[in-house]
Short mmCIF file of C-alpha atoms in Angstrom, two decimals:
data_model
loop_
_atom_site.label_atom_id
_atom_site.label_comp_id
_atom_site.label_asym_id
_atom_site.label_seq_id
_atom_site.Cartn_x
_atom_site.Cartn_y
_atom_site.Cartn_z
CA MET P 1 -183.63 17.13 66.00
CA VAL P 2 -181.16 20.25 65.53
CA SER P 3 -182.99 23.27 64.49
CA PHE P 4 -181.34 25.24 61.83
CA ALA P 5 -181.62 28.33 64.08
CA SER P 6 -179.14 26.57 66.34
CA LEU P 7 -177.06 25.44 63.14
CA SER P 8 -177.00 29.33 62.20
CA GLY P 9 -175.93 29.90 65.96
CA ARG P 10 -173.11 27.44 65.32
CA LEU P 11 -171.86 28.75 62.31
CA LEU P 12 -171.77 32.46 63.96
CA ALA P 13 -170.01 30.79 66.68
CA LEU P 14 -167.40 29.73 64.05
CA SER P 15 -166.08 33.15 63.38
CA ARG P 16 -165.55 33.67 66.96
CA THR P 17 -163.70 30.51 67.49
CA GLU P 18 -159.99 30.91 68.36
CA HIS P 19 -159.66 27.22 69.17
CA SER P 20 -156.51 25.84 68.37
CA VAL P 21 -156.38 22.11 67.42
CA LYS P 22 -152.49 22.05 67.80
CA GLN P 23 -152.75 21.69 71.60
CA LEU P 24 -155.12 18.95 71.57
CA GLY P 25 -153.60 15.81 70.44
CA VAL P 26 -156.76 14.87 68.35
CA ARG P 27 -157.69 11.26 68.17
CA VAL P 28 -159.51 10.78 64.79
CA LEU P 29 -161.46 7.70 63.71
CA VAL P 30 -161.75 7.60 59.56
CA VAL P 31 -164.96 5.90 58.34
CA GLU P 32 -164.53 5.54 54.47
CA ASP P 33 -165.38 2.76 52.19
CA PHE P 34 -162.95 3.86 48.96
CA THR P 35 -159.35 2.83 49.91
CA GLU P 36 -158.18 5.87 48.03
CA TRP P 37 -160.21 8.27 50.00
CA SER P 38 -159.04 6.66 53.42
CA HIS P 39 -155.54 6.82 52.60
CA LEU P 40 -155.85 10.55 51.48
CA LEU P 41 -157.57 11.46 54.48
CA CYS P 42 -154.99 9.63 56.85
CA SER P 43 -152.06 11.08 54.86
CA MET P 44 -153.60 14.67 55.23
CA LEU P 45 -154.23 14.06 58.85
CA GLN P 46 -150.88 12.24 59.57
CA SER P 47 -148.93 15.39 57.83
CA ARG P 48 -149.92 17.36 60.98
CA GLN P 49 -148.53 16.12 64.45
CA GLU P 50 -151.59 17.20 66.34
CA PHE P 51 -153.46 14.40 64.88
CA ARG P 52 -153.46 10.61 65.76
CA VAL P 53 -155.70 8.38 63.33
CA VAL P 54 -156.61 5.76 65.66
CA GLY P 55 -158.71 3.57 63.42
CA LEU P 56 -159.82 3.06 59.89
CA ILE P 57 -163.35 1.73 59.12
CA SER P 58 -164.60 0.84 55.80
CA ASN P 59 -168.33 -0.51 57.10
CA GLY P 60 -171.00 1.67 58.65
CA LEU P 61 -171.97 -1.22 61.02
CA GLN P 62 -168.33 -1.42 62.48
CA ALA P 63 -168.07 2.05 62.94
CA THR P 64 -170.37 2.52 65.46
CA TYR P 65 -168.82 -0.47 67.50
CA ARG P 66 -165.26 1.05 67.14
CA ALA P 67 -166.72 4.65 68.00
CA GLU P 68 -167.92 3.05 71.23
CA GLU P 69 -164.83 1.42 72.08
CA LEU P 70 -162.25 4.38 71.10
CA LYS P 71 -164.39 7.34 72.11
CA PRO P 72 -162.31 9.59 69.34
CA ASP P 73 -162.23 13.09 69.37
CA LEU P 74 -163.24 13.30 66.02
CA ILE P 75 -165.11 11.18 63.35
CA LEU P 76 -164.54 11.58 59.73
CA LEU P 77 -167.29 9.94 57.72
CA ASP P 78 -168.76 9.41 54.59
CA ILE P 79 -172.52 9.20 53.47
CA GLY P 80 -172.63 6.12 51.48
CA LEU P 81 -171.12 3.36 53.51
CA PRO P 82 -171.81 -0.28 52.99
CA GLY P 83 -173.97 -2.19 56.10
CA LEU P 84 -175.31 1.11 57.30
CA ASN P 85 -175.17 4.41 55.80
CA GLY P 86 -173.48 7.47 57.35
CA ILE P 87 -176.44 9.33 58.85
CA ALA P 88 -177.55 6.31 60.46
CA VAL P 89 -174.23 5.79 62.01
CA ALA P 90 -173.92 9.31 63.18
CA ARG P 91 -177.33 8.99 64.94
CA LYS P 92 -175.76 5.71 66.80
CA ILE P 93 -172.47 7.42 67.56
CA THR P 94 -174.46 10.37 69.20
CA GLN P 95 -176.02 7.62 71.67
CA VAL P 96 -172.64 5.81 72.19
CA ALA P 97 -169.76 8.09 71.70
CA ALA P 98 -171.49 11.53 72.58
CA ARG P 99 -168.58 13.57 73.21
CA SER P 100 -167.13 12.69 69.71
CA LYS P 101 -167.40 15.15 67.21
CA MET P 102 -168.35 14.20 63.71
CA LEU P 103 -167.36 15.57 60.22
CA PHE P 104 -169.00 14.22 56.93
CA ILE P 105 -166.90 14.02 54.00
CA SER P 106 -169.05 13.21 50.87
CA GLU P 107 -169.32 13.61 47.46
CA ASN P 108 -173.22 13.98 47.93
CA GLN P 109 -174.14 17.56 47.30
CA ASP P 110 -177.85 17.33 47.52
CA PRO P 111 -178.95 20.02 50.30
CA GLU P 112 -181.60 17.60 51.64
CA VAL P 113 -178.91 15.06 52.49
CA VAL P 114 -176.44 17.64 53.83
CA ARG P 115 -179.49 18.96 56.28
CA GLU P 116 -180.25 15.25 57.23
CA ALA P 117 -176.48 14.84 58.18
CA LEU P 118 -176.28 17.92 60.36
CA CYS P 119 -179.53 16.97 61.84
CA SER P 120 -178.12 13.38 62.66
CA GLY P 121 -175.70 14.92 65.00
CA ALA P 122 -172.81 15.84 62.73
CA HIS P 123 -171.11 19.11 63.40
CA GLY P 124 -169.87 19.78 59.83
CA TYR P 125 -170.23 18.58 56.09
CA ILE P 126 -167.68 18.93 53.52
CA PHE P 127 -167.65 17.88 49.79
CA LYS P 128 -165.00 15.67 48.61
CA SER P 129 -164.25 17.90 46.12
CA HIS P 130 -163.49 20.72 48.71
CA VAL P 131 -161.16 18.43 50.99
CA ALA P 132 -157.88 20.21 49.79
CA SER P 133 -158.95 23.52 50.96
CA GLU P 134 -161.55 22.63 53.70
CA LEU P 135 -160.60 19.93 55.65
CA PHE P 136 -158.63 21.59 58.30
CA PRO P 137 -160.58 24.78 58.46
CA ALA P 138 -163.61 22.36 58.94
CA ILE P 139 -161.93 20.17 61.62
CA GLU P 140 -161.04 23.43 63.59
CA ALA P 141 -164.33 24.71 63.44
CA VAL P 142 -165.99 21.40 64.58
CA LEU P 143 -163.62 20.89 67.39
CA GLY P 144 -163.99 24.58 68.40
CA ASN P 145 -167.87 23.71 68.82
CA GLY P 146 -168.91 25.35 65.58
CA THR P 147 -170.35 23.99 62.41
CA PHE P 148 -168.97 24.01 59.25
CA VAL P 149 -170.67 23.47 55.81
CA SER P 150 -168.92 23.40 52.35
CA ASP P 151 -169.46 25.93 50.00
CA ASP P 152 -171.16 29.66 50.42
CA SER P 153 -174.13 28.52 48.32
CA MET P 154 -174.89 25.50 50.28
CA ARG P 155 -174.66 27.31 53.64
CA LYS P 156 -177.21 29.82 52.19
CA THR P 157 -179.18 27.23 50.92
CA LEU P 158 -179.23 25.48 54.51
CA LEU P 159 -179.62 28.71 56.56
CA GLY P 160 -181.59 30.97 54.30
#
């Protein structure tokens, strides 16, 4: 289980991260059950040449298998997925694709759910209402071995 002291340390590391995703050729797996959201995320990612969407999954059960098969650099996933919820998916992915970084993108703003998501092995959590402004900063933080959480008030709630 991830301690909140380590999460705090990862958030501090975020401010020191000078990691440029432009040099990485980042392979991304999108796990989202709502077609409109999955298309939006893919479109945003494909608007930048440094990202390549390698898979689009709408089911939690399939997500684990595809992550193991594809070993993507980054996995964007929702909490509420059919078959297996996103938190359970994240726990399984840490076992089968340990090098993949995970970033949750969800409507759920319950601090306990956010905390559980981060403790499941994810490196970030952004609210769908903040995707336009936070997706790329969150990705850069996560790929730079930091942690990103939407909203200053949520960070304060989680980390004190």
